[in-house]
Structure formats: structure tokens, C-alpha cells
Coordinates of C-alpha atoms and ligand atoms in Angstrom, one line a residue:
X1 CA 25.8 -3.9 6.7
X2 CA 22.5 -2.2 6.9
X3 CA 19.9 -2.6 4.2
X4 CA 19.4 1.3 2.6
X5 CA 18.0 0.3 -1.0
X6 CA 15.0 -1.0 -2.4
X7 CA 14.7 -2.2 -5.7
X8 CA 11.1 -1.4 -7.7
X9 CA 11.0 -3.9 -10.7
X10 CA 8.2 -2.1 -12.9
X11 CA 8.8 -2.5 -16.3
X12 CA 6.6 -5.3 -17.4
X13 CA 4.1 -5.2 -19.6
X14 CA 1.4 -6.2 -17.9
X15 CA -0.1 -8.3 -21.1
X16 CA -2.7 -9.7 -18.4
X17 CA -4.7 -6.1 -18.5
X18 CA -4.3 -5.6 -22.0
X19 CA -5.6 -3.1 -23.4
X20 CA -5.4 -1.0 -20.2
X21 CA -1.7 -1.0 -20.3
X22 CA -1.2 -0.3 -23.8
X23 CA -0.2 3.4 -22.6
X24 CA -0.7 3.3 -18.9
X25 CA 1.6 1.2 -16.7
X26 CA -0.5 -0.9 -14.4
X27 CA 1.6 -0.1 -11.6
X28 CA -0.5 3.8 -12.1
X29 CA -3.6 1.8 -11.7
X30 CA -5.4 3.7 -8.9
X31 CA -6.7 1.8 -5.8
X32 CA -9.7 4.2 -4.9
X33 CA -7.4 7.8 -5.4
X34 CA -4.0 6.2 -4.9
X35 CA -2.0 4.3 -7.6
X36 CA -0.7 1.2 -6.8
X37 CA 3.0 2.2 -7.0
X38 CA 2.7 5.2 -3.8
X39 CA 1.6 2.2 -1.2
X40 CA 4.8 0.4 -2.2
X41 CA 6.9 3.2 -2.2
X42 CA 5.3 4.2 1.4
X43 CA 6.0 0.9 2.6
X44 CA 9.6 1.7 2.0
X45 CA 9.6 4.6 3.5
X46 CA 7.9 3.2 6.6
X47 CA 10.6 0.6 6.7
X48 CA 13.2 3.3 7.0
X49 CA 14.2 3.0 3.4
X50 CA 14.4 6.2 1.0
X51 CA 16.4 5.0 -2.1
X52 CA 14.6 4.2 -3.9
X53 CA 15.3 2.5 -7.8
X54 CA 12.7 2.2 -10.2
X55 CA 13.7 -0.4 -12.9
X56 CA 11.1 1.0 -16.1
X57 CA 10.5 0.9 -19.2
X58 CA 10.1 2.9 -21.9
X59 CA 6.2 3.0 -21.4
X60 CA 6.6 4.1 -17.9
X61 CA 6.6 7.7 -17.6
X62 CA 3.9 8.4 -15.8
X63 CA 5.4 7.0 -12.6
X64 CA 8.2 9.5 -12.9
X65 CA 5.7 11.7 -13.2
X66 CA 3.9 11.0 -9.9
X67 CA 6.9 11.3 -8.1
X68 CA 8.4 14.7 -10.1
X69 CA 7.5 18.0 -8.7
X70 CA 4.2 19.8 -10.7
X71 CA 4.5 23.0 -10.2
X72 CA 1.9 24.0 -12.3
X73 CA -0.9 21.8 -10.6
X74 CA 0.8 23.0 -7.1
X75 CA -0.1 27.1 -7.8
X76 CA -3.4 25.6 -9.6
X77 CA -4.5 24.3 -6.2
X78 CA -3.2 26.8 -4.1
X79 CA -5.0 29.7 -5.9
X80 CA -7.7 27.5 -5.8
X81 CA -7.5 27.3 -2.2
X82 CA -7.8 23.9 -2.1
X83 CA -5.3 23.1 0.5
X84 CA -6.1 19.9 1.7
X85 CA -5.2 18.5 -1.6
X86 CA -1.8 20.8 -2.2
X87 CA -0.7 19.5 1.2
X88 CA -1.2 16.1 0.0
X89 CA 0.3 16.7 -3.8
X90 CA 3.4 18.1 -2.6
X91 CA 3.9 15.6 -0.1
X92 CA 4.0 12.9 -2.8
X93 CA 6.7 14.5 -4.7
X94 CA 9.0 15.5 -2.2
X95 CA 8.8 11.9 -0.7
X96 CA 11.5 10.0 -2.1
X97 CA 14.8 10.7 -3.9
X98 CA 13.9 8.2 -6.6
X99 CA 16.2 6.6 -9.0
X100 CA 14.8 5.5 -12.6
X101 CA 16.9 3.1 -14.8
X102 CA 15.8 1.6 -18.0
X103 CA 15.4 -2.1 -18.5
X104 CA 15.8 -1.8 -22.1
X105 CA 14.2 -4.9 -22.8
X106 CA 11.8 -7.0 -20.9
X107 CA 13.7 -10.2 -20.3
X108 CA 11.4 -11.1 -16.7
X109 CA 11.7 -10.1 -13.2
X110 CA 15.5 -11.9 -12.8
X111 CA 16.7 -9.4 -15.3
X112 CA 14.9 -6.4 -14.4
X113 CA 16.8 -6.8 -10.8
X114 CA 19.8 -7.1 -12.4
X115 CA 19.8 -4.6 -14.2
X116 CA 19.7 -2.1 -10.9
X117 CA 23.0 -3.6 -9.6
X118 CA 25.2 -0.8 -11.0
X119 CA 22.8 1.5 -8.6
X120 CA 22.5 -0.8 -5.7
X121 CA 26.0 -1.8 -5.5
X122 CA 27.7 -4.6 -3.1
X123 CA 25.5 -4.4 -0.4
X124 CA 22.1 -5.8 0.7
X125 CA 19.1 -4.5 -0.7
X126 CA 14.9 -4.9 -0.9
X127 CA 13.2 -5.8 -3.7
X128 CA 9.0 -4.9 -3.8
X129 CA 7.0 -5.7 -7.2
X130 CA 5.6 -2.9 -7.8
X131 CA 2.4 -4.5 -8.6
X132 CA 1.8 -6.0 -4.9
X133 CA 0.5 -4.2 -2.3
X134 CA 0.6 -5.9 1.4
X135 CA -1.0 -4.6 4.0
X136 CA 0.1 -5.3 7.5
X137 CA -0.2 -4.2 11.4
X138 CA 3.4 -4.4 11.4
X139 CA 5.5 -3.3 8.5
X140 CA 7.1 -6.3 6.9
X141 CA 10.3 -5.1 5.4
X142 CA 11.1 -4.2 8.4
X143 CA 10.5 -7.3 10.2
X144 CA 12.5 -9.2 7.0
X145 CA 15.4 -6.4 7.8
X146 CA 15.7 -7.6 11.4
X147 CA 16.1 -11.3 10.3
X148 CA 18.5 -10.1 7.6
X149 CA 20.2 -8.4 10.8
X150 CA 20.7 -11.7 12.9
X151 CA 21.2 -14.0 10.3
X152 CA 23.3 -11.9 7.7
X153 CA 21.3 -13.8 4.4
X154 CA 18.8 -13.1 2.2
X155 CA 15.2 -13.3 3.4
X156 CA 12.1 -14.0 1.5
X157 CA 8.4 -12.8 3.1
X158 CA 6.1 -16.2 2.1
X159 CA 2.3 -16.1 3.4
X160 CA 0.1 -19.0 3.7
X161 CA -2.5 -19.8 0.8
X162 CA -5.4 -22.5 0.8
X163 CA -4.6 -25.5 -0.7
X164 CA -6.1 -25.0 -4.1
X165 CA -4.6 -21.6 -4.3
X166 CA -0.6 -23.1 -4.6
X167 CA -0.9 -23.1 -8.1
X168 CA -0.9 -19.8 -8.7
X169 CA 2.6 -18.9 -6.4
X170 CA 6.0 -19.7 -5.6
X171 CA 6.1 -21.8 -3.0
X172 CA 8.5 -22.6 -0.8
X173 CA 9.9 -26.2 0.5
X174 CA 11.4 -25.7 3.9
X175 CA 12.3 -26.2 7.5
X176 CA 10.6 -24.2 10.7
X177 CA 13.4 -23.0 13.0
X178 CA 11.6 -20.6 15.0
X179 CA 8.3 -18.6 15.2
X180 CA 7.2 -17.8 11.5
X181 CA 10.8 -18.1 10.0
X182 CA 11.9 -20.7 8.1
X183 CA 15.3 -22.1 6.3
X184 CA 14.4 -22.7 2.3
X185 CA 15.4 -26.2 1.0
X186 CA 14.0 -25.4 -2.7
X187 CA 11.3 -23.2 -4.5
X188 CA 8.8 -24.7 -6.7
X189 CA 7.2 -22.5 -9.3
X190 CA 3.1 -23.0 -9.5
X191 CA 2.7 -26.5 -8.6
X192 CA -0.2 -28.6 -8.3
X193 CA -1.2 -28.8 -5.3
X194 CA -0.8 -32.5 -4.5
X195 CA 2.7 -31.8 -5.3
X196 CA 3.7 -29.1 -3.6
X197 CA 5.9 -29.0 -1.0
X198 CA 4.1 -26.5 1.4
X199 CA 0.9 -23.8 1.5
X200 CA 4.0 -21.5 1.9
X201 CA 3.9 -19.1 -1.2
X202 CA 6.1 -16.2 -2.4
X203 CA 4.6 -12.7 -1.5
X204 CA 6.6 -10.0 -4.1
X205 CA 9.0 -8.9 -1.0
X206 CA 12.6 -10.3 -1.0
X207 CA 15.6 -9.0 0.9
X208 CA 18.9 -10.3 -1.1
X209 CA 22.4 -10.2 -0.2
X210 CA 24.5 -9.1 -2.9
X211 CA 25.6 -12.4 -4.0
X212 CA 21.8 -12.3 -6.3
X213 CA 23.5 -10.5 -8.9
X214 CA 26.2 -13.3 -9.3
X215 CA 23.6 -15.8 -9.5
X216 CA 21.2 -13.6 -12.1
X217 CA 24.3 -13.4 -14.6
X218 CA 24.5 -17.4 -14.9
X219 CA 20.9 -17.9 -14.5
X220 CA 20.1 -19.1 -18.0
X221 CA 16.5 -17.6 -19.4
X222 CA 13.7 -20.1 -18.0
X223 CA 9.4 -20.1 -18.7
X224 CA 9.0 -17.9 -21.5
X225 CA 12.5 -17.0 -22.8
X226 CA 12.7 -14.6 -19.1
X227 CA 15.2 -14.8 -16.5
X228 CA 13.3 -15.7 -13.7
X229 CA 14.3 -14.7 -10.3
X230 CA 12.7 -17.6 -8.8
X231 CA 15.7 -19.5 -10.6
X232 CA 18.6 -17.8 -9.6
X233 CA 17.3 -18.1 -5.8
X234 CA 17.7 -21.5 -6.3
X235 CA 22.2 -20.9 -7.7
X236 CA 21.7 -18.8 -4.4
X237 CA 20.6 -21.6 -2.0
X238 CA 23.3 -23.4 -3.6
X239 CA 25.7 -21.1 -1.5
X240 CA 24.1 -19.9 1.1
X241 CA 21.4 -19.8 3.0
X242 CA 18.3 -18.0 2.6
X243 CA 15.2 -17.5 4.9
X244 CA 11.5 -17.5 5.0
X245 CA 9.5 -15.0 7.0
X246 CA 5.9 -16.3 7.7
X247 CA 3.9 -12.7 7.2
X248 CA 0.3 -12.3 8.4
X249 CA -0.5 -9.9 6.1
X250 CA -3.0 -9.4 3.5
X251 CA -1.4 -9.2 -0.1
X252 CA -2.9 -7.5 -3.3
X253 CA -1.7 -8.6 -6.3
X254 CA -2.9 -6.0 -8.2
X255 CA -1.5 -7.2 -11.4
X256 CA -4.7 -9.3 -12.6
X257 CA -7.9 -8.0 -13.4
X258 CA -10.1 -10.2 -10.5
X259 CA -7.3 -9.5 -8.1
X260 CA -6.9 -5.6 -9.1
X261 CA -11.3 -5.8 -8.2
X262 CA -10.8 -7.1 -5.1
X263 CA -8.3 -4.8 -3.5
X264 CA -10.7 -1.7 -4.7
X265 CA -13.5 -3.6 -3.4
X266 CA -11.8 -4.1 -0.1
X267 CA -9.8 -0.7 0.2
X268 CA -13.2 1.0 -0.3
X269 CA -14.7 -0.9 2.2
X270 CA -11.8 0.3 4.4
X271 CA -12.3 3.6 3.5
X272 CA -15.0 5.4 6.0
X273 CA -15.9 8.0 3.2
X274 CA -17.0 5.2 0.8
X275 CA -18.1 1.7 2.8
X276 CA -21.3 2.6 3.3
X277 CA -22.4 3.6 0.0
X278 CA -20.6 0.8 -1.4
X279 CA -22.0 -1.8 0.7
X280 CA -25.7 -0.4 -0.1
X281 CA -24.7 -0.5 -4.2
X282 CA -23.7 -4.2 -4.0
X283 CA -26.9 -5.1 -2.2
X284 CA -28.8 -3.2 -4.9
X285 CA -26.7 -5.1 -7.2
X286 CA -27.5 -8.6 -5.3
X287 CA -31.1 -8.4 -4.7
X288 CA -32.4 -6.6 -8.1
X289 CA -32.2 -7.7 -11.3
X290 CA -29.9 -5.2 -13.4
X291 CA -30.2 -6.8 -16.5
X292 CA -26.8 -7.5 -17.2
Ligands
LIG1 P1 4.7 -9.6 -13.5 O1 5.1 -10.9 -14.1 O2 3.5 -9.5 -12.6 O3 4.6 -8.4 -14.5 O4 6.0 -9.0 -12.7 P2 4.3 -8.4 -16.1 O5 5.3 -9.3 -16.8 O6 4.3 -7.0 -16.4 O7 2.9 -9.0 -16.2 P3 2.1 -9.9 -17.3 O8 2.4 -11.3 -17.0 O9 2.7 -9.5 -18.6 O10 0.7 -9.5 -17.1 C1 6.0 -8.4 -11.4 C2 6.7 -7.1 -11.4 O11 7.9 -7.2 -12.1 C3 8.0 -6.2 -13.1 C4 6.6 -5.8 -13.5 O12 6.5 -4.5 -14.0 C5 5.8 -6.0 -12.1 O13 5.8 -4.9 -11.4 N1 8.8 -6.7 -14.3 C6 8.4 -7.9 -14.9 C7 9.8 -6.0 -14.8 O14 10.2 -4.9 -14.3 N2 10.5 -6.5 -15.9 C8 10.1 -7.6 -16.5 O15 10.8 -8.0 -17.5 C9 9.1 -8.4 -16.0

């Protein structure tokens, strides 16, 4: 069965950016002019995939908002004659037919993708935190949908951290079978990294069969009282297999203040419009004294 969904888990609170998401859901954070939450859902789209289900909360409006048709702001610019930036507006809102469902309470990640199974249904699916952005040559959901296509199971993109860095992921234990994929034996949560089992760590992109849902009702709630969906993978392996892609990409996880700096810092420097006045600030910054 082809893979047609994607599930967007983004009703967390993001307690890490306090008070910045008191009101404003860090997945609207912008990098540079675009919030976080548009690169995601582009990534979808590249991958072929236009259903899109947003799993909020009740403090998330403003992404239906992004996606909803302002009319408004649309005859605002037009009388303005600003074209350029209509063109662009009304692109974003006719871009996906998106579906919003309420996780009523935020019982972790495990839950929240349970709680879209009524929309997804019994077929494969994508799921893409909508707090990590991953920029590639090659778009990776669709290199994890053509393993899911000659393999049939569930399929989880890892990418290779330093050493000292394992203690911030999921990493995966597992066995190479062929160029950058992988069988998964087990999936330890953050551990040190003399104990972990590989520099192999999760990147926020999963492809699940169906079966996920079983496994997310039983899982009981794990770190923190949530339903993590690091545990129910495991019920799943259980069962059947599942797979590790090897990605090359580079991943953003937005969701932290340092790691929400860097991806500005480095999408700015990508940006020709910006780079160069950006690289001359930070040598101001590096050479004079600023007093700060
Ligand atoms: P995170 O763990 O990064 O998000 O989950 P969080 O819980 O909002 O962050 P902190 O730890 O409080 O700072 C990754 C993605 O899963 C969503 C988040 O919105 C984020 O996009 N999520 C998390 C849910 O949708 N529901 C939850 O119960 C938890």
C-alpha cells in the first residue's frame, strides 16, 4: 500500500523556550522569514505527500492560521502592489489540504501519534516533528518510502552524531544489511556514550506500518508520566521488523534555544540576501569589545 499521510505531532509545550511559548507555539518560530512548521510541511509535499494531520493543541492556532486562507492581507498586498509577496502568501495557503485534531492533553509524542489514527486509518503513514527541520540533497521521506516499498515495514531515518553527542538522542542498536540501511535490534533512549550501542541516533522522521497504533495502546506511560514513542517501537520490533535509513542530511532541531540559534545562523548564511552582512556583524562581534 502506498504511504499518502503524514502525521505532524505539534502539540507540546515546548517548556524548553519558556516564556516564548507561553502564547506562541514554537513550531511558528521563524527561521529567517519562514516558520519552522512550512519547511516540514514542504518536505511532505516534496515527498509526494499532501495529507497532511496536524495533532495540536489548544495553544496552537496560529499554525492553522498560517495555513488558512487571509483574505484580507491577500487584497492588502495586491492593492499594495506588492506582488512578489501575494504570490508567495497565497501559495502558502493553498498548499496543503491540512487536517487539525486536538490532543486534548499532552501525554508525549506516543500519544499525540495516537491520537491521529482515527484520521490516518489502517494504512502506512509518516510521522515529522514539527520541530525538526532536515535539510537534504535528496528528500528523505522519500528515500524512507522506497525502503518502506521493498521491505513492507516501518522505517526510521537515524544520522550519525559524534561520540559525545549520543546522549542527547535515540539511538539505535543494529545490524548493516546494505548501503546506509539497517535492521533495528533495540532503541536506547539518551545513553552515555560508553554505553551506547551505536553513533546511530533518531532524526524526528519515522515511516510506521499501521501496527504502531496497536503498540501505542499498550505502551504504558514511560519518562515523565508520557507515552513515549520510542517505547512502543520497541512492542513493535517485538513483531516485526523495522528499518534504519542512514541519512546524510543536516538536521535542525529547532526545539532548543542553542539549536533554534544555530539553524538561523546557518540558514542566513545560506541565504545570498543576508550572508554577507551577517558574516561582517559576527566579526564586528569577534574582534571588538561590545561590552556585553
Ligand atoms: P518535544 O519533546 O520536542 O516537544 O516533541 P515538547 O514536549 O513540546 O518540548 P519540551 O520538552 O516541553 O521543550 C517533539 C514534537 O512532538 C510534539 C511537539 O509539539 C514537537 O513538535 N509533541 C510532544 C506533541 O504533539 N504532543 C506531546 O504530548 C509532546
Amino acid at each position: 500500500m502506498e504511504v499518502r499521510k503524514a502525521v505532524l505531532p505539534v502539540a507540546g509545550w515546548g517548556t524548553r523556550f519558556l516564556p516564548a511559548t507561553k502564547a506562541m507555539p514554537k513550531e511558528m518560530f521563524p527561521v529567517i522569514d519562514k516558520p519552522v512548521i512550512q519547511f516540514i510541511v514542504e518536505e511532505c509535499l516534496e515527498a509526494g505527500i499532501d495529507n497532511i494531520i496536524f495533532v495540536t493543541g489548544r495553544h496552537k492556532r496560529p499554525i492553522e492560521h498560517h495555513f488558512d486562507i487571509n483574505t484580507d492581507l491577500e487584497k492588502h498586498l495586491e492593492q499594495c502592489g506588492k506582488t512578489t509577496l501575494l504570490k508567495n502568501i497565497m501559495e502558502i495557503s493553498r498548499l496543503v489540504n491540512p487536517i487539525y485534531i486536538r490532543q486534548k492533553e499532552q501525554l508525549g509524542l506516543g500519544h499525540a501519534v495516537l491520537v491521529a489514527e482515527p484520521t490516518v486509518g489502517y494504512e502506512p503513514f509518516i510521522v515529522c516533528l514539527g520541530d525538526v527541520i532536515v535539510k537534504d540533497e535528496d528528500n528523505v521521506l522519500s528515500k524512507m518510502m522506497e525502503v518502506y516499498r521493498r521491505f513492507g515495514k516501518s522505517v526510521i531515518a537515524v544520522f550519525e552524531v559524534e561520540e559525545k553527542e549520543v546522549s542527547k538522542y535515540g539511538i539505535v542498536d543494529c545490524r548493516h544489511i546494505e548501503k546506509d540501511i539497517y535492521i533495528i535490534d533495540d532503541l536506547v533512549e539518551k545513553p552515555k556514550p560508553e554505553e551506547a550501542p551505536s553513533r546511530l541516533a533518531i532524526v524526528g522522521r519515522y515511516l510506521f506500518t499501521p501496527k504502531i497504533f496497536d503498540k501505542l495502546k499498550v505502551t504504558p506511560p514511560g519518562k515523565g508520566g508520557e507515552i513515549q514513542l520510542t517505547d512502543a517501537v520497541k512492542l513493535l520490533l517485538e513483531e516485526e521488523a523495522v528499518y534504519a535509513i542512514k541519512i546524510n542530511s543536516r538536521v535542525y532541531d529547532t526545539g532548543t534555544p542553542m539549536g533554534y540559534l544555530q539553524t538561523m545562523i546557518e540558514f542566513a548564511l545560506q541565504r545570498e540576501d543576508l550572508r554577507e552582512g551577517l558574516i561582517r556583524y559576527m566579526r564586528s562581534l569577534m574582534i571588538e569589545p561590545t561590552g556585553v
